[in-house]
Coordinates of C-alpha atoms (C1' of nucleotides) in Angstrom, one line a residue:
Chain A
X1 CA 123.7 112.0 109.9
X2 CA 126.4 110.6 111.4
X3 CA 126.1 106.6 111.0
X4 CA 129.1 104.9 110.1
X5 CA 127.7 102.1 111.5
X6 CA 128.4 98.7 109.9
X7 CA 131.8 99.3 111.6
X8 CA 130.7 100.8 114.5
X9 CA 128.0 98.0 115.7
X10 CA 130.6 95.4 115.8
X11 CA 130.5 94.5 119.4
X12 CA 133.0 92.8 121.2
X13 CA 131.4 90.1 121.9
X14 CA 131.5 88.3 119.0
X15 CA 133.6 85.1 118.7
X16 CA 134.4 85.0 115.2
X17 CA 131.3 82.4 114.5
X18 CA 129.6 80.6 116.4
X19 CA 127.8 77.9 114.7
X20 CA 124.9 79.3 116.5
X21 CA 124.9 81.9 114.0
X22 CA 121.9 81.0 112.3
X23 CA 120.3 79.9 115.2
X24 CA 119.0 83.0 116.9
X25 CA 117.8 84.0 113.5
X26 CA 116.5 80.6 112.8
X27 CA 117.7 78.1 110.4
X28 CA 120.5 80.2 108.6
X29 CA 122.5 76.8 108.0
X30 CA 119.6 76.0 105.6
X31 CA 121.5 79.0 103.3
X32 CA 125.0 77.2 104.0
X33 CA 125.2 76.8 100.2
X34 CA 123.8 79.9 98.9
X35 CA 125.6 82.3 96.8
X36 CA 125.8 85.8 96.8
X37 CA 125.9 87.5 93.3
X38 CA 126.1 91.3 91.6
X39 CA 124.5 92.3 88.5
X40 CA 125.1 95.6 86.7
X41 CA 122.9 97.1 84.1
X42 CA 125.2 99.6 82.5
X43 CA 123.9 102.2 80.4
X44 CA 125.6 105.0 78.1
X45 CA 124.9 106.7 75.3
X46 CA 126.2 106.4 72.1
X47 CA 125.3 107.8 68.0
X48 CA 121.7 109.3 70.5
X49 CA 121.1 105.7 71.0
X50 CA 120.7 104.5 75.2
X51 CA 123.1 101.2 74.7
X52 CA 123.3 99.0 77.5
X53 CA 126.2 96.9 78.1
X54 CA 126.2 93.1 77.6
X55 CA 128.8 90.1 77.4
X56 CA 128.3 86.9 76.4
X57 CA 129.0 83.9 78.8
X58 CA 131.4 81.3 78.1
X59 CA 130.5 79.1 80.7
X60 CA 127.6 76.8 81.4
X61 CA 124.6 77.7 82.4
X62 CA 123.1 79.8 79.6
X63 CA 127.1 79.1 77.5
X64 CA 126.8 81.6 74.9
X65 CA 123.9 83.5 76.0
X66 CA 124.4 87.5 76.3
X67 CA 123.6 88.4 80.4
X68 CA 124.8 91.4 82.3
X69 CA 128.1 91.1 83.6
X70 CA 128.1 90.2 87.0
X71 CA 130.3 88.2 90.0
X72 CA 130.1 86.6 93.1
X73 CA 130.2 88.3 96.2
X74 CA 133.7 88.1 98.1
X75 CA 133.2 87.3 101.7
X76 CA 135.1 90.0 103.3
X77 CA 133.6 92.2 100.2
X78 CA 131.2 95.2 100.4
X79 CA 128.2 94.8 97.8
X80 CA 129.1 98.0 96.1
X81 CA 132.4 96.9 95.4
X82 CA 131.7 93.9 94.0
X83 CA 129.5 95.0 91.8
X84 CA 132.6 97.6 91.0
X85 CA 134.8 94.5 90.4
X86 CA 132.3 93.3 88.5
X87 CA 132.2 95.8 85.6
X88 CA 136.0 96.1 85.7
X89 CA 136.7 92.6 85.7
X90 CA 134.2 91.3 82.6
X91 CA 134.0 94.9 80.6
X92 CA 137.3 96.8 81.4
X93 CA 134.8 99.4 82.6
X94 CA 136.5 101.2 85.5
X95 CA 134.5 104.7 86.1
X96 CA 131.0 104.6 85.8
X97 CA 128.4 105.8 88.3
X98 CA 127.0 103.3 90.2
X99 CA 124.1 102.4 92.0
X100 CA 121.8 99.8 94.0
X101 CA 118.6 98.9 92.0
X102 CA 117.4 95.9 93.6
X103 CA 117.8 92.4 94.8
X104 CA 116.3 89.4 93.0
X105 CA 116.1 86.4 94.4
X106 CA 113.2 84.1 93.2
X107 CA 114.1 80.1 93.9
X108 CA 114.9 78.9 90.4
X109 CA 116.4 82.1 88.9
X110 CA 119.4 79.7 88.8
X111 CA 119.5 76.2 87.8
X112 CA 122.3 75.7 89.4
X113 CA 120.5 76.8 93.2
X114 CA 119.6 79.5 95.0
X115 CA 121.5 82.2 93.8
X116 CA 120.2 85.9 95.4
X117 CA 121.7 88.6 92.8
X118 CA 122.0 92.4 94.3
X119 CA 121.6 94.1 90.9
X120 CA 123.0 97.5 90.3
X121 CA 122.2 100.5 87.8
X122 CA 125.5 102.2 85.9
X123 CA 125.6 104.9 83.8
X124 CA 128.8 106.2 82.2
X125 CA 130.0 109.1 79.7
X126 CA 131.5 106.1 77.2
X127 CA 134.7 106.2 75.9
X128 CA 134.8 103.3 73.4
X129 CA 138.7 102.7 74.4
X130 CA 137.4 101.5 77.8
X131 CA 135.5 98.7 76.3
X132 CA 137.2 95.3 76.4
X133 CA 136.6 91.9 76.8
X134 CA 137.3 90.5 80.5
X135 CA 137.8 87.3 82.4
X136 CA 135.3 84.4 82.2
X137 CA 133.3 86.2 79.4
X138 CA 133.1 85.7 75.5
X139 CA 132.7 88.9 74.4
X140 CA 131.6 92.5 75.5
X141 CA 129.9 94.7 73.8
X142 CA 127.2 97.4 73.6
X143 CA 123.7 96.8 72.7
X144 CA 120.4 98.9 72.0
X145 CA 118.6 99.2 75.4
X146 CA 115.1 99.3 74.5
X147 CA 115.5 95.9 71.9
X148 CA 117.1 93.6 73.5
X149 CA 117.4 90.4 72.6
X150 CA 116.2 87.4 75.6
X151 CA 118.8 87.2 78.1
X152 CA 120.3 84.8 80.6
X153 CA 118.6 83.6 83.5
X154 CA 116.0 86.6 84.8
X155 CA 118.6 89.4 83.5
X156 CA 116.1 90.5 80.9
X157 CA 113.9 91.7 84.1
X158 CA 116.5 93.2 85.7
X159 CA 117.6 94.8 82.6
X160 CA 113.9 96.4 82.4
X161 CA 113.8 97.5 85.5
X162 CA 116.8 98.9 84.9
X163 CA 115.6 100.7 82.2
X164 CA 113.0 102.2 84.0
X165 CA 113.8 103.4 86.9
X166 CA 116.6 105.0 84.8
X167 CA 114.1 106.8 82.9
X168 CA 112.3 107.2 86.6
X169 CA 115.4 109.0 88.2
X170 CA 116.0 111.0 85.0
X171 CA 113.4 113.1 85.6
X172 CA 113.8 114.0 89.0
X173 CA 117.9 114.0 89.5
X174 CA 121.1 115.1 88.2
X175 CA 121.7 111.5 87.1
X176 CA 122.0 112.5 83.4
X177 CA 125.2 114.8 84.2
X178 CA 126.8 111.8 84.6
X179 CA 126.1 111.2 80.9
X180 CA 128.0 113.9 79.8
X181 CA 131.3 115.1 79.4
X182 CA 132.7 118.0 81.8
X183 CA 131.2 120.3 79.2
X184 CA 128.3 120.6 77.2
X185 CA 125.6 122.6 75.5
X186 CA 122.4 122.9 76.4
X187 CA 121.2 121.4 73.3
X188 CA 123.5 118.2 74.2
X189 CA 121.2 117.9 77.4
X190 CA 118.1 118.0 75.7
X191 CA 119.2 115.7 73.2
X192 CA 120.3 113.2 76.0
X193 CA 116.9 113.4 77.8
X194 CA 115.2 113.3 74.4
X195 CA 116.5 110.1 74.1
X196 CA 116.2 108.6 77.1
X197 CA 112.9 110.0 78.3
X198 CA 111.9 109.3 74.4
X199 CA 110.0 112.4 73.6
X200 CA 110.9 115.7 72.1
X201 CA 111.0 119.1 74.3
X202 CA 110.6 122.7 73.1
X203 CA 114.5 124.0 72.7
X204 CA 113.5 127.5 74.4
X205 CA 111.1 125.8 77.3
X206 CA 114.0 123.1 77.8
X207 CA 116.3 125.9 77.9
X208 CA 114.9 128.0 80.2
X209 CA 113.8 124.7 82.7
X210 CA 117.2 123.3 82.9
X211 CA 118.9 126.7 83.7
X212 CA 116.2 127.6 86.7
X213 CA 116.7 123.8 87.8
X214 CA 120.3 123.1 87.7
X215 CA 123.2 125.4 88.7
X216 CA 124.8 125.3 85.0
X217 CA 128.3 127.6 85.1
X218 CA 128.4 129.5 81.5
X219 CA 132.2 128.6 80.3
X220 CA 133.6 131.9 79.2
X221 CA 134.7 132.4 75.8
X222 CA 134.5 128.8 74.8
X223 CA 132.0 127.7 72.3
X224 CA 131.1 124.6 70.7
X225 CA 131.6 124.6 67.4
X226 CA 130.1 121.1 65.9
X227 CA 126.9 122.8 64.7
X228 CA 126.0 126.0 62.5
X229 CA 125.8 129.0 65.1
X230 CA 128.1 127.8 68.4
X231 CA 126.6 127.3 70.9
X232 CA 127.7 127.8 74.9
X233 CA 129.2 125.3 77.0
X234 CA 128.0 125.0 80.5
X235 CA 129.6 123.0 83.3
X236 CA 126.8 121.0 85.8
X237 CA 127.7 122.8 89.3
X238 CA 124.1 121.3 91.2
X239 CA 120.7 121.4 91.6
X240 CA 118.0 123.0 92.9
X241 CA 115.0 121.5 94.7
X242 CA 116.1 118.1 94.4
X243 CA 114.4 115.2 96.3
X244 CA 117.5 114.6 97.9
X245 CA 119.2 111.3 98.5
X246 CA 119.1 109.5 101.4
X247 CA 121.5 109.5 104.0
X248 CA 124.0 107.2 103.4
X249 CA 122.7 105.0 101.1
X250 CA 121.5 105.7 97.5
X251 CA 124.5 106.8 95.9
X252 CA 127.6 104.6 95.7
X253 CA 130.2 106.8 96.1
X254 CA 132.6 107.1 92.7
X255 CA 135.5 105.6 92.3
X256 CA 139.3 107.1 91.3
Chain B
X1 CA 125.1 117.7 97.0
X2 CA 127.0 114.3 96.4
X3 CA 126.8 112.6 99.6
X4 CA 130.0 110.9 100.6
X5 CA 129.0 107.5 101.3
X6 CA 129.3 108.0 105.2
X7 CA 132.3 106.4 105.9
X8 CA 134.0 105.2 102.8
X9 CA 134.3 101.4 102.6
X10 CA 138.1 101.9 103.1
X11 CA 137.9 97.7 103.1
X12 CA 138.4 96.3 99.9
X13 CA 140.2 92.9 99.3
X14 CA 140.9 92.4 102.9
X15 CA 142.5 90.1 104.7
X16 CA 141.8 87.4 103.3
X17 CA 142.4 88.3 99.5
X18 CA 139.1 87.3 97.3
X19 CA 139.8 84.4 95.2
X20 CA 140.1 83.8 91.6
X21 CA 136.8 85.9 90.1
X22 CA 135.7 83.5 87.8
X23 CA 136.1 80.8 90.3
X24 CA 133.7 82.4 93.0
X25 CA 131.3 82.8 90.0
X26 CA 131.1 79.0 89.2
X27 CA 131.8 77.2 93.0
X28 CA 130.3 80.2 95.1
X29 CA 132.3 78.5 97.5
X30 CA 133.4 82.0 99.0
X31 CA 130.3 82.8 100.4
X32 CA 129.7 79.6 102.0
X33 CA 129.2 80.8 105.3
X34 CA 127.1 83.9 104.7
X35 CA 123.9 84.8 105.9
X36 CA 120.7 86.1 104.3
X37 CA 118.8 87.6 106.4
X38 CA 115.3 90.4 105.8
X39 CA 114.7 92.8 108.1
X40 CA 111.4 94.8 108.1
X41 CA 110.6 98.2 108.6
X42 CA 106.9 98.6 109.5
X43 CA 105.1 102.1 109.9
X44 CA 101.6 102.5 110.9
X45 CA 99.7 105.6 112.0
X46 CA 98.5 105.1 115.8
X47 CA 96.6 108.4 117.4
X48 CA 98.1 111.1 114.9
X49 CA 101.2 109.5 115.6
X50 CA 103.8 107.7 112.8
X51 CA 104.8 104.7 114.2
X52 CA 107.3 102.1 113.7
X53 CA 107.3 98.5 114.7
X54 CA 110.2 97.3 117.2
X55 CA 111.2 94.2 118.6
X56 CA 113.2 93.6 121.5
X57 CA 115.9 91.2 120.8
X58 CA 115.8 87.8 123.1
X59 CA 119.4 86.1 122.3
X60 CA 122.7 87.3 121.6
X61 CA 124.3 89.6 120.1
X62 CA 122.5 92.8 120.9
X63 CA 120.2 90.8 123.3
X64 CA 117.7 93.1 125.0
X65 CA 118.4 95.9 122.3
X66 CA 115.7 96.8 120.2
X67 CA 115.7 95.7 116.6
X68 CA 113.7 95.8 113.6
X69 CA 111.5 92.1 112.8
X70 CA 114.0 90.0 110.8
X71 CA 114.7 86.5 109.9
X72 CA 116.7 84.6 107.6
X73 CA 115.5 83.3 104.9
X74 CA 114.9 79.6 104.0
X75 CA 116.5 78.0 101.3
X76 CA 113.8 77.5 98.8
X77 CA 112.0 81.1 99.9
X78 CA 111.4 84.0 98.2
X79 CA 113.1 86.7 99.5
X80 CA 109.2 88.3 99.7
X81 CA 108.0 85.6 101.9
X82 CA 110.5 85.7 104.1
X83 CA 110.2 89.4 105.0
X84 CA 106.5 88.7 105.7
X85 CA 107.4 85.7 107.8
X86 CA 109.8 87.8 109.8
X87 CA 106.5 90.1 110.4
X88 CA 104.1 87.8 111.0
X89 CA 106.4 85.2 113.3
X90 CA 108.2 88.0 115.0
X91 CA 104.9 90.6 116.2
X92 CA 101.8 88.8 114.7
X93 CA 101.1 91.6 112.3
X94 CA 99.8 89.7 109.0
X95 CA 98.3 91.9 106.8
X96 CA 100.8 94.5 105.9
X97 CA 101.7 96.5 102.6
X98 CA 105.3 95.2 101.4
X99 CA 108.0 96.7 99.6
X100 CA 111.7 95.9 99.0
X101 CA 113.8 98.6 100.2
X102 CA 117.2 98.1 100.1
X103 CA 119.8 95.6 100.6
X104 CA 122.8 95.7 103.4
X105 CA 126.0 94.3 103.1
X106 CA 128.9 95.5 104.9
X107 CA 131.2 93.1 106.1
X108 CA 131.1 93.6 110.0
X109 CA 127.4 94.9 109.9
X110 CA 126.9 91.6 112.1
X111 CA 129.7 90.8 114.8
X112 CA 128.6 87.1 114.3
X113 CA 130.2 87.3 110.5
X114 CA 128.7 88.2 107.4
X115 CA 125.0 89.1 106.8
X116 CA 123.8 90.3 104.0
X117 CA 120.0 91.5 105.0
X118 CA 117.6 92.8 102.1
X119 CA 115.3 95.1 103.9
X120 CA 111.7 95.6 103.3
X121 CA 109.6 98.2 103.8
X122 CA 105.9 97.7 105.0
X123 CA 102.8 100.2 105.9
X124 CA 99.6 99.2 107.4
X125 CA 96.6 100.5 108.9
X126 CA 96.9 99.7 112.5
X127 CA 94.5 97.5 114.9
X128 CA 96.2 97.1 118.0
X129 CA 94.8 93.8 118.5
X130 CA 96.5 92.8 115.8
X131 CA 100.3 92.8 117.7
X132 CA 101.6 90.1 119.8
X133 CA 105.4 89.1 121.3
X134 CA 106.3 86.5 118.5
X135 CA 109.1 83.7 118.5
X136 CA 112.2 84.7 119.5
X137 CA 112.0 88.4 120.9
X138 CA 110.9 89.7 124.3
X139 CA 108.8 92.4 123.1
X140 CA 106.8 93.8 120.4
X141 CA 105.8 97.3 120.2
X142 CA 105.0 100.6 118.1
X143 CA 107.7 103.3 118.7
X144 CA 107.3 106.8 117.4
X145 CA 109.2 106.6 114.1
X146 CA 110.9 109.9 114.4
X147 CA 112.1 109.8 117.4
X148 CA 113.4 106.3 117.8
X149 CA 116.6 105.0 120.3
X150 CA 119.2 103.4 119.1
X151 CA 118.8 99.9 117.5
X152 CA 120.6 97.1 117.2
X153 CA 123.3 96.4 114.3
X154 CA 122.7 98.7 111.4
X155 CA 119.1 98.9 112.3
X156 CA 119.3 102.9 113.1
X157 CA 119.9 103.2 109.7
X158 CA 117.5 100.9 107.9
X159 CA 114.4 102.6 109.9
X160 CA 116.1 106.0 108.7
X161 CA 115.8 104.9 105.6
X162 CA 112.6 103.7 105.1
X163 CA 111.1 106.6 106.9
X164 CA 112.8 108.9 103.9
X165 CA 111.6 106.5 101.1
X166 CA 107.9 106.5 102.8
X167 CA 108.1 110.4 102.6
X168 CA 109.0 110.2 98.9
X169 CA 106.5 107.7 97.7
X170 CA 104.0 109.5 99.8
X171 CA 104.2 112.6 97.6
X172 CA 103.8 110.7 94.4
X173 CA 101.5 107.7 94.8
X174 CA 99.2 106.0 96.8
X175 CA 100.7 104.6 99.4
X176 CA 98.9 106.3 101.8
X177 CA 95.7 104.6 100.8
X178 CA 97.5 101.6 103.2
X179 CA 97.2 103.0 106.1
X180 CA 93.8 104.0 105.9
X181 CA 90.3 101.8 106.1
X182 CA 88.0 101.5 103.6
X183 CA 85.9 104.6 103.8
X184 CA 87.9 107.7 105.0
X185 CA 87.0 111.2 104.6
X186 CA 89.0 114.1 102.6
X187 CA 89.8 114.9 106.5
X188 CA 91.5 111.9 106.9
X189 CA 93.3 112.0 104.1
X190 CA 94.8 115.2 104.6
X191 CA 95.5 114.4 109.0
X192 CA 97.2 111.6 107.0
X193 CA 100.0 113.4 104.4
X194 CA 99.8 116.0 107.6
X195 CA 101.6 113.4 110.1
X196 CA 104.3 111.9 107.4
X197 CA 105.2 114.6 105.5
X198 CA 105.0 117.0 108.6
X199 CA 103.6 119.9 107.6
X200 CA 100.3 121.3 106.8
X201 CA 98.2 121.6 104.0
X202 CA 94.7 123.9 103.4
X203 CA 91.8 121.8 103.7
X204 CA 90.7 123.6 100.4
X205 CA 93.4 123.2 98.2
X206 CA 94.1 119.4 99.5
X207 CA 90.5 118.0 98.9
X208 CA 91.1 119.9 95.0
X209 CA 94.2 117.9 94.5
X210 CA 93.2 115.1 96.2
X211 CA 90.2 114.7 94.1
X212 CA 92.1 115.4 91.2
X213 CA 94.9 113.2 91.6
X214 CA 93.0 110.2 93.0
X215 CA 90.1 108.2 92.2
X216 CA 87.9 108.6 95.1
X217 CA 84.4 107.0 94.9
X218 CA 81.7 109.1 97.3
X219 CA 80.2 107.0 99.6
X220 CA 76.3 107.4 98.8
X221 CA 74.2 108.8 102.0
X222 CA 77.3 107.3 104.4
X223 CA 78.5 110.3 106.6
X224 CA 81.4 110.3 109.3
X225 CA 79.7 111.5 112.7
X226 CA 83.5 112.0 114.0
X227 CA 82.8 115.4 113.7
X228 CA 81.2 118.7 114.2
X229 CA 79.1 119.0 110.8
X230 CA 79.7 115.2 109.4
X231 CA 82.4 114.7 106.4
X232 CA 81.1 112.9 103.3
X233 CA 83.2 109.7 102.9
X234 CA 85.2 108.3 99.7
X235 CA 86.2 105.5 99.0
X236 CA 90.1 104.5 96.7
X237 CA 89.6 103.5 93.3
X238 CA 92.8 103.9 91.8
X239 CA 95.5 107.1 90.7
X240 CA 95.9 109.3 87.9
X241 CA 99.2 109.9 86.1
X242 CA 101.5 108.0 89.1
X243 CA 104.7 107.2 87.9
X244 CA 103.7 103.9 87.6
X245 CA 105.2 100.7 89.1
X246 CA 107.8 98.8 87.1
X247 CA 106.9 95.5 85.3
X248 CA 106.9 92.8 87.6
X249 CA 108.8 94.6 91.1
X250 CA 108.4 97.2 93.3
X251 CA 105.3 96.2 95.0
X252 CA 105.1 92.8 96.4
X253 CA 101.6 91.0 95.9
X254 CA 98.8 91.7 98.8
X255 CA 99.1 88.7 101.4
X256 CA 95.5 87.0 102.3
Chain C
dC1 C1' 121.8 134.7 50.3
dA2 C1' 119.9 130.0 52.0
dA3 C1' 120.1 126.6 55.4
dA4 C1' 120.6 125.3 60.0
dT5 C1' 120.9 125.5 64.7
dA6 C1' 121.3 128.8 68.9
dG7 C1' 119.0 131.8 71.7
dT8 C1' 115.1 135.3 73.1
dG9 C1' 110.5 137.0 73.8
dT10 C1' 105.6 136.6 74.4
dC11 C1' 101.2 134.8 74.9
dT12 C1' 98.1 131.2 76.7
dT13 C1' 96.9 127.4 79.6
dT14 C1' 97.4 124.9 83.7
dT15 C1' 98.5 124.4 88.4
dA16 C1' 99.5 125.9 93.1
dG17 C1' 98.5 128.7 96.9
dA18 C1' 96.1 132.1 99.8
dC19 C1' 92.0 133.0 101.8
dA20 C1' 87.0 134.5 102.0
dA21 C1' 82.4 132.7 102.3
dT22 C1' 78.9 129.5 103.2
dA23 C1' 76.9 124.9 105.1
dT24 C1' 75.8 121.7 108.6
dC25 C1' 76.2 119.8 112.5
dC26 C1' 76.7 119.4 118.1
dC27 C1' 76.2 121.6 122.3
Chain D
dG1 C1' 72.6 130.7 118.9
dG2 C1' 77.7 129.8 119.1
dG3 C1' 81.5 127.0 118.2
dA4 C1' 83.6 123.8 115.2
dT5 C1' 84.6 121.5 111.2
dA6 C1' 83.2 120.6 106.2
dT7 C1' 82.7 122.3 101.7
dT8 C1' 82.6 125.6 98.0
dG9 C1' 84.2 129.7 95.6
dT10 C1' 87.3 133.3 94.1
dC11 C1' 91.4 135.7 93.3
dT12 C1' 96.5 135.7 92.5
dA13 C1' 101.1 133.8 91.6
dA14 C1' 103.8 130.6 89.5
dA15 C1' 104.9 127.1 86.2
dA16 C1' 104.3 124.7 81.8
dG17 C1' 103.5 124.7 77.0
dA18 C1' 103.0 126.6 72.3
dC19 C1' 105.1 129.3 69.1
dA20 C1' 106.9 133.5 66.7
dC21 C1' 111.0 135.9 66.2
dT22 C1' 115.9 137.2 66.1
dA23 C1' 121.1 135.9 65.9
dT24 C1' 125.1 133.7 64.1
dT25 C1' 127.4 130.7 61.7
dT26 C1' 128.6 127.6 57.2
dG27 C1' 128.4 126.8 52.4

DNA sequence: CAAATAGTGTCTTTTAGACAATATCCC
DNA sequence: GGGATATTGTCTAAAAGACACTATTTG
């Protein structure tokens, strides 16, 4: 597991760019005038609704159609920052867990040329303070997941796919943790993969699922209080048994 | 649990400081010179054996290092058509399963300057006539996939990669159906999840599973004489309760 | 006490795993 | 027949699901 490459391949031998660049690959000046781009479909829960965050563009194409916020790719700039800078930039949304989903690039998913977006999955606990509206975007705001209204260019694709391999990885990873805040009931997790997994679990199976899959720390003394008989608070330590992620790649490592 | 991200992208607004966001977003003059590049990671099963396909590189840098098939990708190209151009142009092999994988960015992942390379992921069933040296490499040829040198630029990586994803998908769809022909026995099957997910299964409880999870027609009076007593042979229909692709993605339409 | 939610216990059904037993071929 | 692999059958252990029951709070 060691591979830090990226880095670690440099050789010396590179001359800082040799018009040949392309060359040895074949034809990479044909993509002198691509553009790089990052798209993030940001999900949270909110009122045990799965929202998915939105802004609305201000500029040309698609001016005052709703798309996910995105950016372009800085030269010197690793993909998962960007898409990092992204969120921050357009939403004020500085902390959420992010991850690559796919890359999308279809001729024609731009009118204004070949743009190839890497899009990326978020998920965040959501404090409604962080919410704000960022450069080079009309508004921001938080919108129903599963009825959404058409989007810009192909973002109502990515925004499904998205969507399920959210409800994909839910089932198989810790991802939801991420959903919640430091401590929480076990009927708060239900609830959360009640909504996004959109069906209803038995409260004693659930219970006794989630305990023998997840390491879940018992908080001593505390209780919750919000509902009739308080309940216990747990704190997520890991999991059990879980695929694993790969090495190096899957999970973009969290910021602050 | 967790997984640092390797070696922390300590880069971030380097050098030379990324321009006004909004800008990049409209011009996409910042990424100018970048390259797009696929690179292909392309397993096969070859006497019991997982195998992965290698090139040898021909030109500079890494020349005479091995490499997975790449090739950038044409203006007007879909990012899928390129990745089986790279295949077919780089070893001759036409006919293979294709998947996106995953899509590498660091800055200095090429010494020549930035390269961005989506990487695919591709399974077939082997015919060794079937592989030739393409354009632009020295050599083609299968390498054991678990015991592989070290490749050029991130390449190491990439294969280590795929390998893990072809493990996962193995276990919960069909995938393996690819590298098998037509007609196969329950035999087969099994010497099949054997070899990638390396360990062993009882013939018994594998053909109940298998049977259960898989749409298998029987081949009527058709017998494989392979063996001591002769296995009956099946033939894929289709899968019962997969996960299920996502609309319009993961897999990338059947060449031919 | 009644309502509401938390938490426990038990039974049944399904699935996974170990492994014995039989079948059919080649030599 | 003897060796080898295919195929079927059986038993057990583990997991999933359904559901009854008890516990603790608020009003």
């Amino acid at each position: 597991m060691r591979m830090a490459s990226g880095k670690g391949t440099t050789s010396q031998s590179g001359p800082s760019g040799p018009p040949s660049v392309g060359q040895a690959l074949r034809s990479g000046a044909a993509l002198e005038r691509a553009v790089l781009a990052v798209d993030v479909a940001c999900f949270s829960l909110q009122d045990g609704k799965l929202d998915l965050l939105l802004v609305r563009r201000s500029d040309d194409p698609f001016a005052g159609a709703w798309a996910l916020p995105g950016a372009a790719v800085g030269l010197d700039e690793p993909l998962d920052d960007a898409a990092r800078r992204a969120l921050v930039d357009r939403t004020g949304i500085g902390d959420a867990y992010l991850e690559q989903l796919y890359t999308f690039g279809e001729p024609g998913r731009d009118p204004r040329g070949r743009t190839v977006s890497v899009a990326y999955f978020a998920i965040l606990r959501v404090r409604p303070e962080d919410l704000r509206t960022g450069r080079g975007v009309d508004a921001a705001t938080w919108r129903p997941a599963r009825d959404l209204l058409p989007l810009a260019f192909d973002h109502g694709r990515i925004a499904h796919y998205a969507l399920w391999r959210l409800v994909q990885k839910m089932e198989h990873t810790p991802l939801g943790f991420h959903l919640l805040p430091e401590q929480f009931t076990l009927g708060d997790l239900r609830t959360l993969h009640e909504t996004i997994l959109d069906r209803r679990f038995d409260p004693s199976n659930f219970n006794r699922q989630a305990l023998a899959r997840w390491d879940l720390a018992p908080v001593p003394g505390q209780r919750d209080r919000r509902t009739r008989r308080p309940a216990r608070l747990y704190r997520y330590i890991g999991a059990r048994d879980v695929p694993g992620t790969p090495p190096d790649v899957s999970p973009v490592r969290s910021s602050k």
